Amino acid sequence: MLEPVLTIVVPCYNEEEALPYTLQQLDELLQRMKQGGSVSRESRVLYVDDGSRDGTWPIIYQASLQNPSIKGLKLSKNAGHQNALLAGLFSAKGVSDCMISIDADLQDDIEVIPDFIEEYLGGCDIVYGVRKNRDKDTLFKRKTAEWFYSLMAKLGVSMIYNHADFRLMSKRAVHELERFEEANMFLRGVVPLIGFKTAKVYYDRKERVAGTTKYPLKKMVSFALDGITSFSITPIRMVLLVGLLSFFGSLASGIYFFILKLFGQTESGWTSLITSIWLLGGLQLIAMGLIGEYIGKIYKETKRRPKYIIDFNPFMAAAGKRDLTDSLPHMELPDMREKG
Ligand code: UDP
Ligand code: MG
């Protein structure tokens, strides 16, 4: 069997601090693998600049000029981690046999990448990188992550425990992924739906090499909420259940108080009245908010907007007329842009 062409896809958002180290580490690994004959000499690392505001793109572009196995894909604006990943995978699909996605901060152990390839050669279409431990994460991050996984499991979404977006996908798995046309793509939930033969590779999670997390609390909460509402209708069912319970509960107590009244024992319950009004009001608002969340999802899906827009695609440019190597790195590359 011929060695597979591997593309390592790295989404980057304001990663200028981590990138020099990442570029060097991944390049070393790739060269080692090429020499060892486990991947084809055409293999490459594809850095996806997700609309960074710092020096990320110039760093990537400069590196791609100096090293033919480094490629840079530039998105027109910030599209979010998941979409940046998709942009990378879908663009690399045509020129690779398999793709591995990894975060730019190298928190995931790149030394297990050869094991991914081994599993791939053994016939697996999807290989999940799974964390052995999380003791390098902050206690808060660890707890919230734990809580999130168990909540998702309870809501009936099958996700791989302690697996983030460090995984290998074969060309055909990515091809099938592309057929999931949902606008709210939650990769950790969708990938297990693809099927095929899969494997898990375990590794130790490290600390970020440099820079700070691009997932502040606000983004984390919205990511979790997205994950839940795009995969499960259990929350909306719970709302219905609570509504039914409170309806029948109040019906029963109404009858009870009515009977008391008939026997002349009138309750002067202003407190209970006002509490129940606020309680019910709150419940109703929660319920409406939840339903709104789903309607928002439907709204987004119906518009079918593109998930990302590519500003510069190295694979298209390579196939085009102009030689890239003569141009200097700068943010605007007008005549090399991919249309739409
Ligand atoms: N990222 C991205 N777009 C975003 C946010 C993050 O491409 O809008 C990238 C980021 O550069 C990194 C990866 O997604 O490569 C994961 O982000 P981070 O390491 O900050 O998340 P954490 O590990 O803290 O969950
Ligand atoms: Mg990280």
GROMACS .gro file of C-alpha atoms and ligand atoms in nm:
model
  366
    1MET     CA    1   0.000   0.000   0.000
    2LEU     CA    2   0.117   0.349  -0.083
    3GLU     CA    3   0.182   0.584   0.206
    4PRO     CA    4  -0.122   0.801   0.278
    5VAL     CA    5  -0.117   1.174   0.216
    6LEU     CA    6  -0.184   1.333   0.554
    7THR     CA    7  -0.304   1.687   0.618
    8ILE     CA    8  -0.289   1.813   0.975
    9VAL     CA    9  -0.553   2.085   1.014
   10VAL     CA   10  -0.487   2.353   1.276
   11PRO     CA   11  -0.749   2.621   1.343
   12CYS     CA   12  -0.585   2.940   1.470
   13TYR     CA   13  -0.750   3.242   1.625
   14ASN     CA   14  -0.512   3.507   1.761
   15GLU     CA   15  -0.240   3.251   1.814
   16GLU     CA   16   0.068   3.459   1.735
   17GLU     CA   17   0.225   3.365   2.067
   18ALA     CA   18   0.180   2.991   2.028
   19LEU     CA   19   0.239   2.965   1.654
   20PRO     CA   20   0.619   2.979   1.626
   21TYR     CA   21   0.648   2.683   1.862
   22THR     CA   22   0.358   2.497   1.701
   23LEU     CA   23   0.492   2.549   1.349
   24GLN     CA   24   0.826   2.409   1.450
   25GLN     CA   25   0.694   2.114   1.653
   26LEU     CA   26   0.448   1.996   1.391
   27ASP     CA   27   0.701   2.037   1.114
   28GLU     CA   28   0.957   1.828   1.300
   29LEU     CA   29   0.701   1.555   1.357
   30LEU     CA   30   0.587   1.558   0.996
   31GLN     CA   31   0.941   1.537   0.861
   32ARG     CA   32   1.010   1.248   1.096
   33MET     CA   33   0.701   1.067   0.977
   34LYS     CA   34   0.788   1.127   0.614
   35GLN     CA   35   1.135   0.991   0.667
   36GLY     CA   36   0.999   0.691   0.853
   37GLY     CA   37   0.780   0.621   0.554
   38SER     CA   38   0.451   0.620   0.745
   39VAL     CA   39   0.305   0.911   0.547
   40SER     CA   40   0.354   1.036   0.194
   41ARG     CA   41   0.607   1.309   0.114
   42GLU     CA   42   0.319   1.524  -0.003
   43SER     CA   43   0.177   1.540   0.350
   44ARG     CA   44   0.140   1.886   0.499
   45VAL     CA   45   0.017   2.096   0.787
   46LEU     CA   46  -0.270   2.330   0.704
   47TYR     CA   47  -0.311   2.632   0.932
   48VAL     CA   48  -0.653   2.792   0.917
   49ASP     CA   49  -0.652   3.156   1.018
   50ASP     CA   50  -0.995   3.215   1.166
   51GLY     CA   51  -1.007   3.591   1.114
   52SER     CA   52  -0.736   3.667   1.369
   53ARG     CA   53  -0.673   4.027   1.467
   54ASP     CA   54  -0.308   3.982   1.555
   55GLY     CA   55  -0.004   3.868   1.359
   56THR     CA   56  -0.130   3.514   1.307
   57TRP     CA   57  -0.179   3.530   0.930
   58PRO     CA   58   0.156   3.694   0.843
   59ILE     CA   59   0.330   3.426   1.051
   60ILE     CA   60   0.144   3.146   0.875
   61TYR     CA   61   0.188   3.295   0.530
   62GLN     CA   62   0.558   3.361   0.580
   63ALA     CA   63   0.609   3.004   0.699
   64SER     CA   64   0.421   2.869   0.399
   65LEU     CA   65   0.653   3.055   0.165
   66GLN     CA   66   0.959   2.904   0.325
   67ASN     CA   67   0.836   2.551   0.372
   68PRO     CA   68   0.637   2.365   0.105
   69SER     CA   69   0.479   2.132   0.362
   70ILE     CA   70   0.319   2.426   0.545
   71LYS     CA   71  -0.001   2.571   0.400
   72GLY     CA   72  -0.217   2.859   0.514
   73LEU     CA   73  -0.591   2.896   0.463
   74LYS     CA   74  -0.737   3.233   0.548
   75LEU     CA   75  -1.100   3.291   0.639
   76SER     CA   76  -1.257   3.627   0.562
   77LYS     CA   77  -1.359   3.679   0.926
   78ASN     CA   78  -1.388   3.494   1.254
   79ALA     CA   79  -1.619   3.198   1.200
   80GLY     CA   80  -1.556   3.013   1.525
   81HIS     CA   81  -1.348   2.709   1.610
   82GLN     CA   82  -1.585   2.449   1.466
   83ASN     CA   83  -1.633   2.630   1.138
   84ALA     CA   84  -1.263   2.700   1.101
   85LEU     CA   85  -1.204   2.330   1.144
   86LEU     CA   86  -1.464   2.246   0.881
   87ALA     CA   87  -1.313   2.497   0.640
   88GLY     CA   88  -0.978   2.324   0.682
   89LEU     CA   89  -1.113   1.973   0.645
   90PHE     CA   90  -1.329   2.046   0.342
   91SER     CA   91  -1.053   2.236   0.165
   92ALA     CA   92  -0.795   1.966   0.232
   93LYS     CA   93  -1.026   1.678   0.145
   94GLY     CA   94  -0.948   1.681  -0.225
   95VAL     CA   95  -0.572   1.656  -0.176
   96SER     CA   96  -0.545   1.419   0.121
   97ASP     CA   97  -0.614   1.058   0.212
   98CYS     CA   98  -0.663   1.139   0.578
   99MET     CA   99  -0.681   1.451   0.795
  100ILE     CA  100  -0.598   1.513   1.157
  101SER     CA  101  -0.738   1.813   1.341
  102ILE     CA  102  -0.551   1.959   1.636
  103ASP     CA  103  -0.563   2.287   1.831
  104ALA     CA  104  -0.292   2.544   1.773
  105ASP     CA  105  -0.192   2.554   2.139
  106LEU     CA  106  -0.066   2.193   2.125
  107GLN     CA  107  -0.245   2.096   2.444
  108ASP     CA  108  -0.299   1.764   2.275
  109ASP     CA  109   0.003   1.538   2.254
  110ILE     CA  110   0.131   1.536   1.896
  111GLU     CA  111   0.344   1.229   1.971
  112VAL     CA  112   0.038   1.008   1.932
  113ILE     CA  113  -0.019   1.122   1.574
  114PRO     CA  114   0.182   0.825   1.438
  115ASP     CA  115  -0.056   0.599   1.634
  116PHE     CA  116  -0.348   0.767   1.459
  117ILE     CA  117  -0.190   0.679   1.126
  118GLU     CA  118  -0.134   0.322   1.237
  119GLU     CA  119  -0.502   0.287   1.323
  120TYR     CA  120  -0.592   0.444   0.991
  121LEU     CA  121  -0.372   0.197   0.805
  122GLY     CA  122  -0.540  -0.076   1.008
  123GLY     CA  123  -0.869   0.019   0.846
  124CYS     CA  124  -1.019   0.283   1.076
  125ASP     CA  125  -1.193   0.581   0.920
  126ILE     CA  126  -1.214   0.784   1.239
  127VAL     CA  127  -0.961   0.784   1.521
  128TYR     CA  128  -1.047   0.976   1.838
  129GLY     CA  129  -0.780   1.126   2.057
  130VAL     CA  130  -0.897   1.078   2.415
  131ARG     CA  131  -0.748   1.251   2.719
  132LYS     CA  132  -0.624   1.027   2.995
  133ASN     CA  133  -0.643   1.307   3.248
  134ARG     CA  134  -0.719   1.672   3.272
  135ASP     CA  135  -0.499   1.775   3.562
  136LYS     CA  136  -0.336   2.046   3.351
  137ASP     CA  137  -0.669   2.221   3.300
  138THR     CA  138  -0.795   2.460   3.564
  139LEU     CA  139  -1.024   2.305   3.822
  140PHE     CA  140  -1.307   2.515   3.688
  141LYS     CA  141  -1.258   2.401   3.328
  142ARG     CA  142  -1.227   2.040   3.439
  143LYS     CA  143  -1.542   2.047   3.646
  144THR     CA  144  -1.749   2.225   3.382
  145ALA     CA  145  -1.627   1.982   3.118
  146GLU     CA  146  -1.712   1.683   3.335
  147TRP     CA  147  -2.051   1.825   3.409
  148PHE     CA  148  -2.111   1.893   3.040
  149TYR     CA  149  -2.027   1.539   2.929
  150SER     CA  150  -2.248   1.379   3.188
  151LEU     CA  151  -2.533   1.618   3.106
  152MET     CA  152  -2.503   1.535   2.737
  153ALA     CA  153  -2.505   1.164   2.814
  154LYS     CA  154  -2.821   1.208   3.023
  155LEU     CA  155  -2.982   1.399   2.736
  156GLY     CA  156  -2.913   1.106   2.509
  157VAL     CA  157  -2.634   1.250   2.295
  158SER     CA  158  -2.358   1.000   2.239
  159MET     CA  159  -2.024   1.176   2.265
  160ILE     CA  160  -1.683   1.028   2.325
  161TYR     CA  161  -1.588   1.104   2.684
  162ASN     CA  162  -1.289   1.336   2.716
  163HIS     CA  163  -1.245   1.367   2.343
  164ALA     CA  164  -1.215   1.719   2.207
  165ASP     CA  165  -1.140   1.800   1.846
  166PHE     CA  166  -0.817   1.602   1.822
  167ARG     CA  167  -0.904   1.330   1.572
  168LEU     CA  168  -0.817   1.164   1.246
  169MET     CA  169  -1.074   1.135   0.971
  170SER     CA  170  -1.030   0.954   0.643
  171LYS     CA  171  -1.115   1.121   0.317
  172ARG     CA  172  -1.444   0.934   0.292
  173ALA     CA  173  -1.540   1.016   0.651
  174VAL     CA  174  -1.489   1.387   0.576
  175HIS     CA  175  -1.685   1.340   0.258
  176GLU     CA  176  -1.976   1.200   0.459
  177LEU     CA  177  -1.937   1.479   0.715
  178GLU     CA  178  -1.988   1.729   0.437
  179ARG     CA  179  -2.332   1.584   0.378
  180PHE     CA  180  -2.443   1.695   0.723
  181GLU     CA  181  -2.561   2.030   0.609
  182GLU     CA  182  -2.672   2.172   0.941
  183ALA     CA  183  -2.569   2.529   1.013
  184ASN     CA  184  -2.520   2.450   1.382
  185MET     CA  185  -2.248   2.195   1.337
  186PHE     CA  186  -2.139   2.048   1.667
  187LEU     CA  187  -1.857   1.821   1.555
  188ARG     CA  188  -1.818   1.614   1.870
  189GLY     CA  189  -2.181   1.513   1.841
  190VAL     CA  190  -2.193   1.475   1.463
  191VAL     CA  191  -1.877   1.273   1.401
  192PRO     CA  192  -1.999   0.967   1.597
  193LEU     CA  193  -2.309   0.970   1.375
  194ILE     CA  194  -2.097   0.902   1.067
  195GLY     CA  195  -2.026   0.544   1.165
  196PHE     CA  196  -1.748   0.340   0.998
  197LYS     CA  197  -1.477   0.164   1.193
  198THR     CA  198  -1.337   0.382   1.469
  199ALA     CA  199  -1.060   0.364   1.726
  200LYS     CA  200  -0.946   0.560   2.031
  201VAL     CA  201  -0.594   0.668   2.110
  202TYR     CA  202  -0.519   0.783   2.465
  203TYR     CA  203  -0.285   1.067   2.558
  204ASP     CA  204  -0.202   1.312   2.835
  205ARG     CA  205  -0.341   1.660   2.800
  206LYS     CA  206  -0.085   1.934   2.846
  207GLU     CA  207  -0.090   2.301   2.927
  208ARG     CA  208  -0.128   2.562   2.656
  209VAL     CA  209   0.219   2.637   2.511
  210ALA     CA  210   0.157   3.012   2.498
  211GLY     CA  211  -0.117   3.270   2.485
  212THR     CA  212  -0.451   3.246   2.656
  213THR     CA  213  -0.761   3.039   2.602
  214LYS     CA  214  -0.981   3.150   2.313
  215TYR     CA  215  -1.277   3.004   2.496
  216PRO     CA  216  -1.372   3.250   2.768
  217LEU     CA  217  -1.665   3.156   2.991
  218LYS     CA  218  -1.916   3.326   2.764
  219LYS     CA  219  -1.807   3.125   2.460
  220MET     CA  220  -1.794   2.806   2.663
  221VAL     CA  221  -2.150   2.850   2.783
  222SER     CA  222  -2.278   2.923   2.435
  223PHE     CA  223  -2.082   2.627   2.298
  224ALA     CA  224  -2.240   2.398   2.557
  225LEU     CA  225  -2.586   2.539   2.496
  226ASP     CA  226  -2.539   2.493   2.121
  227GLY     CA  227  -2.426   2.138   2.175
  228ILE     CA  228  -2.730   2.059   2.382
  229THR     CA  229  -2.995   2.229   2.176
  230SER     CA  230  -2.867   2.109   1.841
  231PHE     CA  231  -2.871   1.749   1.954
  232SER     CA  232  -3.147   1.694   2.199
  233ILE     CA  233  -3.509   1.789   2.245
  234THR     CA  234  -3.512   1.657   2.601
  235PRO     CA  235  -3.496   2.009   2.752
  236ILE     CA  236  -3.808   2.111   2.565
  237ARG     CA  237  -3.983   1.792   2.683
  238MET     CA  238  -3.886   1.874   3.040
  239VAL     CA  239  -4.055   2.210   3.002
  240LEU     CA  240  -4.372   2.035   2.894
  241LEU     CA  241  -4.346   1.798   3.189
  242VAL     CA  242  -4.299   2.079   3.440
  243GLY     CA  243  -4.591   2.264   3.282
  244LEU     CA  244  -4.816   1.961   3.310
  245LEU     CA  245  -4.711   1.896   3.669
  246SER     CA  246  -4.776   2.251   3.776
  247PHE     CA  247  -5.109   2.254   3.593
  248PHE     CA  248  -5.242   1.942   3.759
  249GLY     CA  249  -5.086   2.040   4.091
  250SER     CA  250  -5.260   2.373   4.097
  251LEU     CA  251  -5.585   2.213   3.981
  252ALA     CA  252  -5.575   1.973   4.274
  253SER     CA  253  -5.489   2.240   4.527
  254GLY     CA  254  -5.759   2.466   4.378
  255ILE     CA  255  -6.018   2.200   4.439
  256TYR     CA  256  -5.883   2.149   4.790
  257PHE     CA  257  -5.908   2.519   4.876
  258PHE     CA  258  -6.253   2.540   4.721
  259ILE     CA  259  -6.371   2.259   4.949
  260LEU     CA  260  -6.214   2.437   5.249
  261LYS     CA  261  -6.401   2.750   5.152
  262LEU     CA  262  -6.731   2.559   5.139
  263PHE     CA  263  -6.674   2.460   5.500
  264GLY     CA  264  -6.609   2.820   5.590
  265GLN     CA  265  -6.236   2.793   5.649
  266THR     CA  266  -6.118   3.068   5.418
  267GLU     CA  267  -5.744   3.105   5.383
  268SER     CA  268  -5.612   3.459   5.372
  269GLY     CA  269  -5.305   3.346   5.179
  270TRP     CA  270  -5.158   3.660   5.023
  271THR     CA  271  -4.802   3.527   5.061
  272SER     CA  272  -4.869   3.200   4.889
  273LEU     CA  273  -5.052   3.384   4.615
  274ILE     CA  274  -4.772   3.623   4.538
  275THR     CA  275  -4.507   3.349   4.551
  276SER     CA  276  -4.695   3.131   4.312
  277ILE     CA  277  -4.739   3.420   4.070
  278TRP     CA  278  -4.365   3.485   4.063
  279LEU     CA  279  -4.285   3.118   4.048
  280LEU     CA  280  -4.514   3.056   3.756
  281GLY     CA  281  -4.397   3.372   3.583
  282GLY     CA  282  -4.042   3.251   3.614
  283LEU     CA  283  -4.127   2.907   3.485
  284GLN     CA  284  -4.304   3.054   3.189
  285LEU     CA  285  -4.013   3.278   3.101
  286ILE     CA  286  -3.771   2.987   3.124
  287ALA     CA  287  -3.995   2.777   2.905
  288MET     CA  288  -4.030   3.051   2.649
  289GLY     CA  289  -3.657   3.115   2.648
  290LEU     CA  290  -3.592   2.749   2.587
  291ILE     CA  291  -3.839   2.728   2.303
  292GLY     CA  292  -3.690   3.047   2.165
  293GLU     CA  293  -3.351   2.878   2.164
  294TYR     CA  294  -3.485   2.604   1.940
  295ILE     CA  295  -3.672   2.844   1.717
  296GLY     CA  296  -3.350   3.039   1.682
  297LYS     CA  297  -3.183   2.719   1.568
  298ILE     CA  298  -3.454   2.656   1.311
  299TYR     CA  299  -3.428   3.017   1.194
  300LYS     CA  300  -3.055   2.979   1.142
  301GLU     CA  301  -3.098   2.651   0.956
  302THR     CA  302  -3.361   2.785   0.720
  303LYS     CA  303  -3.140   3.068   0.606
  304ARG     CA  304  -2.873   2.820   0.494
  305ARG     CA  305  -2.598   3.074   0.519
  306PRO     CA  306  -2.245   2.958   0.446
  307LYS     CA  307  -2.064   2.848   0.760
  308TYR     CA  308  -1.743   3.025   0.662
  309ILE     CA  309  -1.603   3.233   0.380
  310ILE     CA  310  -1.257   3.168   0.245
  311ASP     CA  311  -1.033   3.462   0.173
  312PHE     CA  312  -0.728   3.269   0.060
  313ASN     CA  313  -0.715   2.901  -0.029
  314PRO     CA  314  -0.365   2.759  -0.081
  315PHE     CA  315  -0.492   2.461  -0.278
  316MET     CA  316  -0.687   2.676  -0.521
  317ALA     CA  317  -0.398   2.916  -0.559
  318ALA     CA  318  -0.156   2.632  -0.630
  319ALA     CA  319  -0.382   2.512  -0.908
  320GLY     CA  320  -0.419   2.865  -1.042
  321LYS     CA  321  -0.198   3.062  -1.273
  322ARG     CA  322   0.007   3.270  -1.036
  323ASP     CA  323   0.311   3.155  -0.851
  324LEU     CA  324   0.267   3.245  -0.486
  325THR     CA  325   0.630   3.238  -0.391
  326ASP     CA  326   0.705   3.577  -0.543
  327SER     CA  327   0.457   3.773  -0.338
  328LEU     CA  328   0.533   3.911   0.003
  329PRO     CA  329   0.312   3.832   0.302
  330HIS     CA  330   0.049   4.092   0.352
  331MET     CA  331  -0.308   4.083   0.469
  332GLU     CA  332  -0.473   4.162   0.138
  333LEU     CA  333  -0.418   3.920  -0.146
  334PRO     CA  334  -0.675   4.043  -0.397
  335ASP     CA  335  -0.596   3.851  -0.715
  336MET     CA  336  -0.551   3.520  -0.537
  337ARG     CA  337  -0.883   3.517  -0.363
  338GLU     CA  338  -1.120   3.232  -0.405
  339LYS     CA  339  -1.459   3.350  -0.521
  340GLY     CA  340  -1.740   3.299  -0.273
  341UDP     N1  341  -1.019   2.890   1.776
  341UDP     C1  342  -1.064   2.930   1.651
  341UDP     N2  343  -1.166   3.023   1.643
  341UDP     C2  344  -1.225   3.074   1.755
  341UDP     C3  345  -1.180   3.030   1.880
  341UDP     C4  346  -1.078   2.938   1.889
  341UDP     O1  347  -1.013   2.885   1.548
  341UDP     O2  348  -1.315   3.157   1.739
  341UDP     C5  349  -0.908   2.791   1.784
  341UDP     C6  350  -0.791   2.830   1.871
  341UDP     O3  351  -0.697   2.908   1.803
  341UDP     C7  352  -0.735   2.695   1.912
  341UDP     C8  353  -0.859   2.607   1.918
  341UDP     O4  354  -0.960   2.675   1.843
  341UDP     O5  355  -0.648   2.642   1.814
  341UDP     C9  356  -0.906   2.581   2.058
  341UDP     O6  357  -0.911   2.701   2.133
  341UDP     P1  358  -0.851   2.711   2.280
  341UDP     O7  359  -0.723   2.635   2.290
  341UDP     O8  360  -0.842   2.855   2.314
  341UDP     O9  361  -0.963   2.641   2.364
  341UDP     P2  362  -0.947   2.557   2.498
  341UDP    O10  363  -0.838   2.458   2.476
  341UDP    O11  364  -0.912   2.657   2.603
  341UDP    O12  365  -1.080   2.495   2.516
  342MG      MG  366  -0.660   2.485   2.415
   0.00000   0.00000   0.00000
